[in-house]
Coordinates of C-alpha atoms in Angstrom, one line a residue:
S41 CA -19.0 36.7 -27.2
S42 CA -15.5 36.4 -25.6
Y43 CA -17.2 35.6 -22.2
M44 CA -16.0 32.2 -20.8
P45 CA -18.2 30.7 -18.1
N46 CA -16.6 29.5 -14.9
G47 CA -19.4 27.3 -13.5
E48 CA -21.0 30.1 -11.5
P49 CA -24.3 31.8 -12.8
S50 CA -23.3 35.2 -14.2
S51 CA -26.8 36.7 -14.7
D52 CA -30.5 35.9 -14.7
W53 CA -32.5 35.3 -17.8
I54 CA -34.4 38.4 -19.0
N55 CA -38.1 37.7 -19.5
A56 CA -40.1 39.1 -22.5
S57 CA -43.0 41.4 -22.0
A58 CA -46.6 40.3 -22.8
D59 CA -46.1 41.3 -26.4
G60 CA -42.8 39.4 -26.7
K61 CA -40.4 42.4 -26.5
I62 CA -37.1 42.4 -24.6
E63 CA -34.9 45.4 -23.8
Y64 CA -31.3 44.9 -22.6
K65 CA -29.1 47.9 -21.6
T66 CA -25.3 47.7 -21.5
L67 CA -22.4 50.1 -21.3
D68 CA -20.1 47.6 -23.0
T69 CA -19.3 47.7 -26.7
G70 CA -18.2 44.9 -29.0
A71 CA -19.5 41.5 -30.1
F72 CA -22.4 39.9 -28.2
T73 CA -23.9 36.4 -28.3
I74 CA -27.6 36.4 -27.4
E75 CA -29.3 33.1 -26.5
L76 CA -33.2 33.0 -26.7
R77 CA -35.3 30.3 -25.1
Y78 CA -39.0 29.4 -25.1
T79 CA -40.4 26.7 -22.9
K80 CA -43.9 25.3 -22.9
D81 CA -45.3 22.0 -21.4
F82 CA -41.9 20.7 -20.6
K83 CA -40.6 21.2 -24.1
S84 CA -38.1 23.9 -25.2
W85 CA -37.1 25.7 -28.3
G86 CA -34.3 28.2 -28.8
A87 CA -32.0 30.2 -31.0
I88 CA -28.6 32.0 -31.0
E89 CA -28.1 35.5 -32.4
F90 CA -24.8 37.4 -32.8
I91 CA -24.7 41.3 -32.8
N92 CA -22.2 44.1 -32.5
A93 CA -23.1 46.8 -29.9
V94 CA -21.9 50.4 -30.3
S95 CA -21.9 52.8 -27.4
G96 CA -24.9 55.2 -27.5
K97 CA -26.6 53.4 -30.4
K98 CA -29.8 51.4 -30.0
I99 CA -29.9 48.1 -32.0
S100 CA -33.1 46.4 -32.8
V101 CA -33.1 42.7 -33.4
S102 CA -36.0 40.6 -34.7
S103 CA -36.2 37.1 -33.3
P104 CA -34.8 34.4 -35.5
P105 CA -36.8 31.2 -35.8
L106 CA -36.9 29.2 -32.6
L107 CA -35.7 25.6 -33.2
E108 CA -35.9 22.4 -31.2
L109 CA -33.1 22.0 -28.8
A110 CA -30.5 19.3 -29.1
S111 CA -27.1 18.3 -27.6
I112 CA -23.5 17.7 -28.5
Q113 CA -22.0 14.6 -27.0
G114 CA -18.4 13.3 -26.9
T115 CA -15.5 11.9 -24.9
V116 CA -12.1 13.2 -23.7
A117 CA -9.7 10.3 -24.2
P118 CA -8.6 8.4 -21.0
G119 CA -5.5 9.6 -19.3
Q120 CA -5.9 13.2 -20.4
G121 CA -6.5 14.4 -16.8
P122 CA -9.2 16.9 -15.7
S123 CA -10.7 19.2 -18.4
L124 CA -13.7 21.2 -19.1
I125 CA -15.9 22.1 -22.1
R126 CA -17.0 25.7 -22.8
I127 CA -18.7 27.7 -25.6
A128 CA -17.6 31.3 -25.8
G129 CA -20.4 33.7 -25.0
L130 CA -22.8 31.0 -23.6
E131 CA -23.4 29.7 -20.2
R132 CA -22.0 26.3 -21.0
F133 CA -19.5 24.9 -18.4
I134 CA -19.3 21.1 -18.7
V135 CA -16.9 18.9 -16.7
P136 CA -16.5 15.4 -18.2
D137 CA -17.3 12.5 -15.9
S138 CA -14.6 10.1 -14.6
A139 CA -14.8 8.2 -17.9
G140 CA -14.2 11.4 -19.9
R141 CA -17.8 11.5 -21.1
F142 CA -19.5 14.9 -21.6
V143 CA -22.9 16.2 -22.9
V144 CA -23.5 19.9 -23.9
D145 CA -27.3 20.1 -23.9
S146 CA -30.1 22.6 -24.6
L147 CA -28.5 23.9 -27.8
P148 CA -30.5 25.0 -30.8
L149 CA -29.8 23.0 -33.9
G150 CA -26.7 24.2 -35.7
D151 CA -22.9 24.4 -35.6
F152 CA -20.9 25.4 -32.5
K153 CA -17.2 25.8 -31.6
L154 CA -16.4 23.9 -28.5
I155 CA -13.4 25.1 -26.4
V156 CA -11.9 22.1 -24.6
E157 CA -9.5 23.3 -21.9
S158 CA -7.1 21.0 -20.1
R159 CA -6.9 21.7 -16.4
S160 CA -3.6 19.9 -16.1
N161 CA -1.4 22.0 -18.3
R162 CA -2.0 20.2 -21.6
G163 CA -3.3 23.3 -23.4
V164 CA -6.5 24.2 -25.2
I165 CA -8.1 22.8 -28.3
R166 CA -11.1 24.2 -30.3
V167 CA -13.5 21.7 -32.0
D168 CA -16.2 22.4 -34.6
A169 CA -19.2 20.4 -33.6
E170 CA -22.8 20.0 -34.9
T171 CA -25.7 19.3 -32.6
G172 CA -26.9 15.8 -32.7
I173 CA -23.5 14.4 -33.7
E174 CA -21.2 12.3 -31.5
I175 CA -17.7 13.7 -31.3
P176 CA -14.8 11.2 -31.5
A177 CA -12.5 10.8 -28.5
L178 CA -10.6 14.1 -28.1
E179 CA -6.9 14.0 -27.5
L180 CA -5.5 17.0 -25.6
G181 CA -1.9 18.2 -25.9
E182 CA 1.1 16.5 -24.2
A183 CA 1.4 17.3 -20.5
K184 CA 4.0 19.9 -19.7
G185 CA 7.1 18.4 -18.0
F186 CA 7.8 14.8 -17.0
A187 CA 4.6 13.1 -15.7
V188 CA 5.4 11.6 -12.3
E189 CA 1.8 10.6 -11.5
D190 CA -1.5 10.7 -13.5
F191 CA -3.6 8.4 -11.1
E192 CA -5.0 6.3 -14.0
S193 CA -4.2 3.2 -11.9
F194 CA -3.9 4.5 -8.3
S195 CA -2.3 1.5 -6.7
G196 CA -0.4 3.2 -3.8
K197 CA 2.8 3.4 -5.9
S198 CA 3.7 6.3 -8.1
K199 CA 4.7 6.2 -11.7
T200 CA 8.2 7.2 -10.9
G201 CA 8.3 4.4 -8.3
S202 CA 8.1 1.8 -11.1
I203 CA 11.0 3.5 -12.8
L204 CA 13.3 4.4 -9.9
G205 CA 12.4 2.1 -7.0
D206 CA 10.2 2.5 -4.0
G207 CA 8.0 5.4 -5.0
W208 CA 5.0 4.7 -2.8
W209 CA 2.3 7.2 -1.9
Y210 CA 1.9 8.1 1.8
T211 CA -0.2 10.0 4.3
I212 CA 0.2 10.7 8.0
D213 CA -0.2 8.1 10.8
A214 CA -2.7 8.3 13.7
A215 CA -0.3 10.1 16.0
G216 CA 0.5 12.7 13.3
E217 CA 4.2 12.0 13.7
S218 CA 5.3 9.6 10.9
I219 CA 4.5 9.2 7.2
L220 CA 2.3 6.1 6.6
P221 CA 2.6 4.4 3.2
L222 CA -0.6 3.5 1.3
W223 CA 0.4 -0.1 1.6
D224 CA -3.1 -1.8 1.7
D225 CA -6.2 -1.6 -0.4
A226 CA -8.3 0.0 2.3
L227 CA -5.9 3.0 2.6
I228 CA -5.7 3.3 -1.2
R229 CA -9.5 3.3 -1.5
S230 CA -9.8 6.0 1.1
F231 CA -7.5 8.3 -1.0
S232 CA -9.0 7.5 -4.3
G233 CA -11.1 10.4 -5.8
R234 CA -13.7 8.1 -7.4
V235 CA -16.7 10.3 -8.4
G236 CA -14.7 13.5 -8.0
C237 CA -12.3 12.7 -10.8
A238 CA -12.5 13.7 -14.4
S239 CA -11.4 11.6 -17.4
G240 CA -9.7 8.9 -15.4
G241 CA -8.4 8.5 -11.8
C242 CA -7.4 11.1 -9.3
A243 CA -6.5 11.3 -5.6
R244 CA -8.5 12.9 -2.7
T245 CA -7.4 13.9 0.7
S246 CA -8.6 16.2 3.6
N247 CA -5.3 15.9 5.4
R248 CA -1.9 14.9 3.9
L249 CA -0.9 13.1 0.8
G250 CA 2.5 12.7 -0.8
F251 CA 4.7 10.4 -2.7
L252 CA 8.4 9.4 -3.1
L253 CA 10.0 10.3 -6.4
G254 CA 12.0 7.1 -6.2
L255 CA 14.0 5.3 -3.5
W256 CA 13.2 5.9 0.1
D257 CA 16.8 6.8 1.2
V258 CA 17.8 8.7 -1.9
D259 CA 17.4 12.4 -2.6
Y260 CA 17.5 13.8 -6.2
D261 CA 19.4 16.9 -7.2
L262 CA 16.9 18.6 -9.4
S263 CA 19.0 21.5 -10.6
L264 CA 17.1 21.4 -14.0
L265 CA 13.6 21.6 -12.4
D266 CA 11.9 24.9 -13.2
T267 CA 8.2 24.2 -12.6
L268 CA 6.0 21.9 -10.7
Y269 CA 2.7 21.2 -12.5
F270 CA -0.5 19.7 -11.1
A271 CA -4.2 19.9 -11.3
A272 CA -6.4 20.4 -8.2
K273 CA -9.9 21.3 -7.0
G274 CA -11.3 21.7 -3.5
K275 CA -11.7 23.9 -0.5
G276 CA -9.2 25.5 1.8
E277 CA -5.5 26.2 1.4
L278 CA -3.1 23.6 -0.1
R279 CA 0.5 23.6 1.0
I280 CA 2.9 22.1 -1.6
A281 CA 6.4 21.0 -0.7
L282 CA 9.4 19.5 -2.4
A283 CA 11.0 17.8 0.6
Y284 CA 14.3 15.9 1.2
G285 CA 16.0 14.1 4.0
E286 CA 14.3 12.4 6.9
F287 CA 10.7 13.2 7.6
G288 CA 10.0 15.4 10.7
V289 CA 12.2 17.9 12.4
K290 CA 15.2 17.2 10.2
E291 CA 13.2 17.7 7.0
N292 CA 14.3 20.4 4.5
G293 CA 12.8 21.6 1.3
L294 CA 10.9 24.2 -0.7
E295 CA 7.3 25.1 -0.1
T296 CA 4.5 27.3 -1.2
A297 CA 0.7 27.4 -0.9
V298 CA -2.3 28.0 -3.1
V299 CA -5.9 28.8 -2.3
L300 CA -8.1 26.1 -3.9
E301 CA -11.0 26.6 -6.2
E302 CA -14.1 24.5 -6.4
N303 CA -13.6 23.7 -10.0
W304 CA -10.6 21.9 -11.5
K305 CA -7.6 24.2 -12.1
G306 CA -4.2 23.6 -13.5
Y307 CA -1.3 25.0 -11.4
A308 CA 2.2 25.8 -12.6
I309 CA 4.4 26.5 -9.5
A310 CA 7.7 28.2 -10.4
I311 CA 10.5 26.7 -8.4
S312 CA 12.2 30.1 -8.1
K313 CA 9.1 31.4 -6.3
M314 CA 9.0 28.7 -3.6
K315 CA 10.5 29.4 -0.1
T316 CA 13.0 27.2 1.7
Y317 CA 12.2 25.6 5.0
G318 CA 13.9 23.3 7.5
P319 CA 17.1 23.4 9.7
T320 CA 19.6 23.3 6.8
Q321 CA 18.0 25.1 3.8
T322 CA 21.1 24.7 1.6
E323 CA 20.0 22.4 -1.2
K324 CA 17.5 24.5 -3.0
T325 CA 17.0 22.0 -5.8
R326 CA 17.2 18.7 -3.9
S327 CA 14.0 16.6 -3.4
N328 CA 13.1 13.1 -2.2
R329 CA 9.3 13.5 -2.2
I330 CA 6.4 15.8 -3.2
D331 CA 4.0 16.6 -0.3
F332 CA 0.5 18.0 -0.3
L333 CA -1.1 19.3 2.9
V334 CA -4.6 20.6 3.2
S335 CA -5.5 23.2 5.8
D336 CA -8.6 25.0 7.0
G337 CA -10.6 21.8 7.1
G338 CA -10.8 21.6 3.4
E339 CA -10.6 18.7 0.9
V340 CA -8.6 18.5 -2.3
F341 CA -8.7 16.4 -5.4
L342 CA -5.3 16.0 -7.2
D343 CA -4.3 14.8 -10.6
D344 CA -1.6 15.0 -13.3
I345 CA 1.5 15.9 -11.3
S346 CA 4.6 16.6 -13.5
L347 CA 8.0 18.2 -13.3
G348 CA 9.1 20.8 -15.8
G349 CA 12.6 20.7 -17.1
V350 CA 13.5 17.1 -16.1
D351 CA 12.8 13.6 -17.3
S352 CA 13.1 10.0 -16.0
S353 CA 16.8 9.7 -17.2
A354 CA 17.7 12.9 -15.4
L355 CA 16.2 11.6 -12.2
E356 CA 18.2 8.4 -12.5
E357 CA 21.4 10.3 -13.0
V358 CA 21.1 12.7 -10.1
K359 CA 20.8 10.4 -7.1
V360 CA 22.2 11.6 -3.8
E361 CA 22.3 8.8 -1.2
W362 CA 21.6 9.5 2.4
A363 CA 24.6 9.5 4.7
N364 CA 23.4 6.4 6.6
P365 CA 21.2 4.3 4.3
E366 CA 19.7 1.2 6.0
A367 CA 22.0 -1.7 5.4
S368 CA 20.7 -5.2 4.5
L369 CA 20.7 -7.7 7.4
F370 CA 21.7 -10.4 4.9
P371 CA 24.7 -9.0 3.0
G372 CA 26.7 -11.1 0.6
E373 CA 25.3 -14.6 1.4
N374 CA 27.1 -17.5 -0.2
W375 CA 24.4 -20.0 -0.7
A376 CA 26.9 -22.7 -1.6
Q377 CA 28.0 -23.0 2.0
H378 CA 25.9 -24.2 4.9
I379 CA 28.0 -22.3 7.3
S380 CA 27.1 -19.0 5.6
L381 CA 23.5 -19.7 6.3
L382 CA 24.1 -20.3 10.0
S383 CA 26.0 -17.0 10.3
T384 CA 22.7 -15.1 9.8
V385 CA 20.5 -16.7 12.5
I386 CA 19.8 -14.4 15.4
G387 CA 18.0 -14.9 18.8
Y388 CA 17.0 -17.8 20.9
G389 CA 17.4 -20.3 18.0
S390 CA 20.9 -19.2 17.2
Q391 CA 22.5 -22.4 18.5
T392 CA 20.8 -24.6 15.9
K393 CA 23.2 -26.6 13.7
G394 CA 20.6 -27.9 11.2
G395 CA 22.2 -30.3 8.8
A396 CA 25.7 -28.7 9.0
G397 CA 28.5 -31.1 8.6
G398 CA 26.3 -33.8 7.2
E399 CA 25.6 -35.2 3.7
I400 CA 23.5 -33.5 1.0
C401 CA 20.2 -35.2 0.2
L402 CA 18.8 -34.0 -3.1
V403 CA 15.0 -34.2 -3.5
T404 CA 14.3 -35.4 -7.1
T405 CA 10.6 -36.1 -7.1
E406 CA 7.3 -34.5 -5.9
E407 CA 6.0 -38.0 -4.9
D408 CA 5.5 -38.7 -1.3
L409 CA 4.1 -42.1 -0.5
L410 CA 3.6 -44.9 -3.1
E411 CA 1.4 -47.9 -3.0
N412 CA 3.3 -51.2 -3.5
E413 CA 2.1 -54.6 -4.8
E414 CA 1.0 -55.6 -1.3
N415 CA -1.3 -52.5 -1.2
A416 CA 1.0 -51.0 1.5
Y417 CA 2.4 -47.5 1.3
V418 CA 6.1 -46.9 1.2
V419 CA 8.2 -43.8 1.1
A420 CA 9.0 -42.7 -2.5
P421 CA 12.7 -42.8 -3.4
G422 CA 14.1 -39.3 -3.8
S423 CA 11.3 -37.7 -2.0
L424 CA 11.3 -35.0 0.7
R425 CA 10.0 -37.5 3.2
E426 CA 12.9 -39.9 2.5
C427 CA 15.5 -37.1 3.1
A428 CA 13.7 -35.8 6.2
M429 CA 13.6 -39.3 7.8
K430 CA 17.3 -40.1 7.4
D431 CA 19.4 -40.4 10.6
G432 CA 22.1 -37.9 11.3
P433 CA 22.8 -34.4 9.9
I434 CA 21.3 -33.9 6.4
W435 CA 21.3 -30.8 4.2
I436 CA 18.2 -31.2 2.1
Q437 CA 18.2 -29.4 -1.3
F438 CA 15.8 -29.6 -4.3
E439 CA 16.7 -30.5 -7.8
K440 CA 13.9 -28.4 -9.3
D441 CA 10.8 -26.3 -8.4
G442 CA 7.7 -28.3 -7.3
V443 CA 4.7 -28.8 -5.1
F444 CA 5.5 -31.4 -2.5
R445 CA 2.1 -32.7 -1.3
L446 CA 2.4 -34.6 2.0
Q447 CA -0.2 -37.4 2.3
T448 CA 0.4 -37.8 6.0
P449 CA 2.1 -35.4 8.5
L450 CA 5.9 -35.6 7.9
R451 CA 7.7 -36.4 11.2
I452 CA 11.1 -34.9 10.6
K453 CA 14.2 -36.2 12.4
S454 CA 16.8 -34.1 14.2
F455 CA 19.7 -32.3 12.6
K456 CA 18.0 -31.4 9.3
T457 CA 18.1 -28.3 7.0
I458 CA 15.3 -28.1 4.5
D459 CA 16.8 -25.5 2.1
G460 CA 14.6 -24.3 -0.7
R461 CA 16.8 -21.4 -1.7
G462 CA 17.0 -20.9 -5.5
R463 CA 13.8 -23.0 -6.0
D464 CA 10.1 -22.5 -5.8
V465 CA 9.4 -25.1 -3.1
R466 CA 5.8 -25.5 -1.9
I467 CA 4.9 -27.8 0.9
A468 CA 1.3 -28.8 0.7
G469 CA -1.0 -31.4 2.2
M470 CA -0.6 -32.4 5.8
G471 CA 2.2 -30.3 7.1
I472 CA 5.5 -31.0 9.0
L473 CA 5.8 -32.2 12.6
A474 CA 8.9 -31.7 14.7
D475 CA 8.2 -34.3 17.4
S476 CA 11.0 -34.4 20.0
A477 CA 13.4 -33.3 17.2
S478 CA 16.1 -30.7 17.6
H479 CA 18.5 -28.7 15.4
L480 CA 16.2 -28.0 12.5
I481 CA 16.3 -25.3 9.9
F482 CA 13.4 -24.5 7.5
E483 CA 14.7 -22.1 4.8
N484 CA 12.9 -20.6 1.8
L485 CA 9.8 -22.7 1.8
R486 CA 6.1 -22.0 1.1
F487 CA 3.6 -23.9 3.2
T488 CA 0.3 -23.8 1.4
S489 CA -2.8 -25.6 0.1
P490 CA -3.5 -27.8 3.2
A491 CA -5.3 -31.1 2.7
I492 CA -7.5 -30.4 5.8
T493 CA -10.4 -28.3 7.0
E494 CA -11.0 -26.5 10.2
K495 CA -13.0 -29.5 11.5
D496 CA -10.2 -32.0 11.0
T497 CA -8.4 -33.2 14.1
T498 CA -5.3 -34.8 12.5
S499 CA -3.2 -31.7 11.7
R500 CA -4.3 -28.2 11.4
R501 CA -0.8 -26.6 11.4
A502 CA 1.6 -26.1 8.5
L503 CA 4.5 -26.6 10.9
S504 CA 4.2 -28.0 14.5
I505 CA 7.1 -27.9 16.9
H506 CA 6.3 -29.9 20.0
N507 CA 7.3 -32.5 22.6
Q508 CA 10.6 -30.9 23.8
S509 CA 11.9 -30.1 20.3
K510 CA 14.7 -27.5 20.6
N511 CA 17.0 -25.3 18.6
I512 CA 14.7 -24.5 15.6
W513 CA 15.1 -21.8 13.0
V514 CA 12.4 -20.8 10.5
D515 CA 13.6 -18.3 7.9
H516 CA 12.2 -16.7 4.7
C517 CA 9.2 -19.0 4.6
T518 CA 5.5 -18.3 3.8
F519 CA 2.7 -19.8 5.8
E520 CA -0.8 -19.5 4.4
E521 CA -4.3 -21.0 4.2
Y522 CA -4.1 -23.4 7.2
P523 CA -7.4 -22.7 8.9
L524 CA -6.6 -22.7 12.7
V525 CA -2.9 -22.0 13.4
L526 CA -0.1 -21.7 10.9
L527 CA 2.8 -22.5 13.2
D528 CA 2.9 -23.7 16.8
I529 CA 5.6 -24.2 19.5
K530 CA 4.3 -26.3 22.4
R531 CA 4.8 -28.9 25.1
R532 CA 8.2 -27.6 26.4
S533 CA 9.8 -27.0 23.1
D534 CA 12.4 -24.3 23.3
S535 CA 14.9 -22.0 21.6
V536 CA 13.2 -21.0 18.4
T537 CA 13.8 -18.2 16.0
I538 CA 11.3 -17.2 13.3
S539 CA 12.6 -14.5 10.9
W540 CA 11.7 -12.9 7.6
S541 CA 8.6 -15.0 7.1
R542 CA 5.0 -14.3 6.0
F543 CA 1.9 -15.4 7.8
E544 CA -1.3 -14.9 5.8
G545 CA -4.8 -16.2 5.3
S546 CA -5.5 -18.0 8.5
G547 CA -6.8 -17.7 12.1
H548 CA -3.8 -17.3 14.4
A549 CA -0.3 -17.1 12.9
I550 CA 2.1 -18.3 15.7
L551 CA 1.1 -20.1 18.9
L552 CA 3.8 -20.2 21.7
G553 CA 2.6 -22.6 24.4
L554 CA -0.7 -24.2 24.8
N555 CA -3.7 -22.9 26.7
P556 CA -2.8 -23.7 30.4
E557 CA -6.2 -25.4 30.8
I558 CA -4.8 -28.1 28.4
Y559 CA -1.1 -28.0 29.2
F560 CA 1.0 -25.4 31.0
D561 CA 4.1 -24.3 29.1
S562 CA 6.4 -21.9 30.8
L563 CA 10.0 -22.6 29.7
E564 CA 9.8 -21.9 26.0
H565 CA 11.8 -19.1 24.3
L566 CA 11.0 -17.5 21.0
T567 CA 12.5 -14.8 18.9
A568 CA 10.4 -13.4 16.0
H569 CA 11.8 -10.7 13.9
H570 CA 11.1 -9.1 10.5
N571 CA 8.0 -11.2 9.9
Y572 CA 4.9 -10.0 8.0
F573 CA 1.4 -10.7 9.4
N574 CA -1.5 -10.0 7.1
N575 CA -5.1 -11.1 6.4
L576 CA -5.5 -13.0 9.7
T577 CA -8.8 -13.4 11.6
G578 CA -7.0 -14.1 14.9
V579 CA -3.8 -13.1 16.7
G580 CA -0.4 -12.6 15.2
I581 CA 1.7 -14.1 18.0
L582 CA -0.2 -15.8 20.9
N583 CA 2.1 -16.3 23.9
H584 CA 0.7 -18.5 26.7
G585 CA 3.1 -18.3 29.6
N586 CA 6.5 -18.2 27.9
I587 CA 9.3 -15.8 27.1
G588 CA 9.2 -14.0 23.7
H589 CA 11.2 -11.3 22.0
F590 CA 9.4 -9.8 19.1
Y591 CA 11.1 -7.0 17.2
N592 CA 10.9 -5.4 13.8
N593 CA 7.7 -7.3 12.7
F594 CA 4.9 -5.8 10.6
F595 CA 1.4 -6.5 11.8
M596 CA -0.7 -5.4 8.8
D597 CA -4.2 -6.8 9.0
M598 CA -5.5 -8.7 12.0
G599 CA -8.9 -9.7 13.1
S600 CA -7.7 -9.5 16.7
V601 CA -4.4 -8.2 18.1
G602 CA -0.8 -8.3 17.0
V603 CA 0.6 -9.9 20.2
A604 CA -1.3 -11.6 23.0
S605 CA 0.8 -12.2 26.2
T606 CA -1.2 -14.2 28.8
D607 CA -0.8 -16.5 31.8
R608 CA 2.4 -14.9 33.2
A609 CA 4.0 -14.8 29.7
Q610 CA 6.8 -12.3 29.2
S611 CA 6.7 -10.5 25.9
R612 CA 9.3 -7.9 24.9
I613 CA 7.7 -6.0 21.9
E614 CA 10.3 -3.8 20.3
K615 CA 10.3 -1.5 17.3
N616 CA 7.4 -3.3 15.5
I617 CA 4.9 -1.7 13.1
F618 CA 1.2 -2.1 14.0
N619 CA -1.2 -1.1 11.4
I620 CA -4.1 -2.3 13.6
A621 CA -6.2 -0.5 16.2
A622 CA -5.4 -2.8 19.1
P623 CA -1.7 -3.9 19.1
F624 CA -1.9 -6.3 22.1
Y625 CA -3.9 -7.8 25.0
N626 CA -2.5 -9.3 28.2
K627 CA -5.3 -11.5 29.5
R628 CA -6.8 -14.6 28.2
V629 CA -10.5 -14.4 27.1
D630 CA -13.1 -17.1 27.1
F631 CA -15.5 -18.0 24.4
A632 CA -17.8 -15.1 25.5
Q633 CA -14.8 -12.8 25.1
L634 CA -14.6 -12.1 28.8
D635 CA -11.3 -11.8 30.7
V636 CA -10.3 -15.0 32.5
D637 CA -9.3 -14.3 36.1
G638 CA -5.6 -14.9 36.9
S639 CA -4.6 -15.2 33.3
G640 CA -2.6 -11.9 33.1
G641 CA 0.7 -11.7 31.3
Y642 CA 3.5 -9.1 31.1
I643 CA 4.4 -6.8 28.2
D644 CA 7.2 -4.4 27.7
M645 CA 6.7 -2.2 24.6
I646 CA 9.7 -0.3 23.3
D647 CA 9.6 2.3 20.5
N648 CA 6.9 0.6 18.4
W649 CA 5.1 2.4 15.6
L650 CA 1.3 2.4 16.3
A651 CA 0.3 3.6 12.8
N652 CA -3.4 3.1 13.5
G653 CA -3.4 4.2 17.2
G654 CA -3.6 2.1 20.3
S655 CA -2.2 2.1 23.8
V656 CA 1.2 1.2 25.2
L657 CA 2.3 -1.1 28.1
K658 CA 5.8 -0.9 29.7
D659 CA 6.7 -3.4 32.4
P660 CA 10.5 -3.9 32.0
N661 CA 10.9 -5.2 35.6
K662 CA 8.8 -8.3 34.8
V663 CA 9.9 -9.0 31.2
H664 CA 13.0 -11.0 30.5
A665 CA 15.6 -9.0 28.4
P666 CA 17.5 -11.0 25.8
T667 CA 21.2 -11.5 26.3
Y668 CA 22.1 -12.2 22.7
D669 CA 23.3 -9.6 20.2
Y670 CA 20.8 -8.2 17.7
M671 CA 20.1 -5.0 15.8
A672 CA 16.6 -3.6 15.8
T673 CA 15.9 -1.0 13.2
D674 CA 13.7 2.0 14.0
A675 CA 10.1 1.3 13.2
G676 CA 9.0 3.5 10.3
A677 CA 7.9 3.5 6.7
A678 CA 11.2 2.3 5.3
L679 CA 11.2 -0.8 7.5
A680 CA 7.5 -1.5 6.7
L681 CA 8.2 -1.4 3.0
R682 CA 11.3 -3.6 3.3
I683 CA 9.5 -6.3 5.4
Q684 CA 6.5 -6.2 3.0
S685 CA 8.7 -6.7 0.0
E686 CA 11.5 -9.0 1.4
A687 CA 9.7 -11.4 3.8
G688 CA 9.0 -14.8 2.5
P689 CA 10.9 -17.0 0.0
R690 CA 13.6 -15.4 -2.1

């Protein structure tokens, strides 16, 4: 009667003889639970009998009445982690489903004592239950230690991340060299346990899965940590590490391994039993991340990870910053001065003056064009259009947030800064045209909700820089929803920098130069850095015949490639992050997707992170090297996270 099933059959049923007799021999003594079952025509009856066996003594038992079978149903409350339901002495091993629902069936009518055991270190409860009765939602005990992740809303960011900072989950990239954050829905779904979970969410991996305790470039001195708790099931061996410092050969930490079981099991790993690893091995209690690695071709499900002996306040108080944390590229900006804005521009567009030295024009209305008494349209006073069409240097600011819907394309004049900092400024409608206009700055704007469709021929760009426009800077802007191209630079326009901007929900993001079958551009220069490209059906940057320097960009989700360099274009592609299978192509293709003869371009790829695989091209002798000063950060998870969170309006 003390027997607890483990999910594996322990013995076969013993069949009665023709006259209904059963004999069972055992060398054990003590209390026994006997279950009797009779089945006929797909219907079953049964009974439970309790006896005490004494060594050497034969015990005769007359069969109790066989009763119809019934079930006990109930639910383990959400967020309790994996658990199982057992009845001592009987072959009942029930794992609740992902909603916590369980059914203990084939029981004779009567009362039973259910043993509900947490598999994530929440303890055991015993519940009296009667067949045919629904048990109210069961609450298990509190999880031991400080819960750092329970996977109830597996979103790619751990629970501690919402408390302490970054805190994202990660796996390993295609090359097996760098950690890859679960920064998109597809990756998150691939690591979600789904049907393998019990009573809520869990994670699943057949390779590597880990998460940051908090900030990317901060370790935590966990001198109070005594135990690492987690629940797991699967096959193979699971390596568990408390790691700190940079990932890779410089990594240090504590590690151990456990052999997985096919049913959920709660593990309590004593920190004192873990072994040190890494080149330093001096900080035995320091940790930046918790790492799980599956070996032997197995698969593991994870749930309810907690730290014994520490809590969230303790983690906040024991930060140990890395020796060289990544510095912001935009430190201490004074938004009250135009010159402080100009001090941050880098690259081919760095000579732009914008509206520096000119008057301030304050946009006070969302109106654009007004119809007068003669049924003619005039520019609305105080509008964005009125400020943009003034002569001379103008620094355009906004009185308040607003959606500025352009009824016709806005042809901006030279020496203008459209500065949306401190405001939620949305440019909608027909977009902005820089037509033979120079020295322009577009800062902290959101280009969205176009008033056009893909079939319109008037304006299919949010921002168009053409007809020898020069010295342009686009910074911290968002471009979205325009159907064909979000931003283009064409017809001998030159000296453009695009930085810290987002390009989403379109075909192509940036067009540099027209298709040479329309117009051959070859003298345009573009710097694009720290931009985020996501949810595009086409190319991130399409360079037809010009000179481009593209560094520290994040190409997240593309229907085509990150960078196309065709028609003798020169593209220096440096320390970017490509979360796409094909980072580039260097020949123009026709409508049948065939290479066009003589349309080749040049590419020099330098230290890019190909997180999803792909090939590399290096042709430094044919690609122009920039002569301006710049600082390219190493392409890795920290840069990806920073671009994803900081690109776009501030």
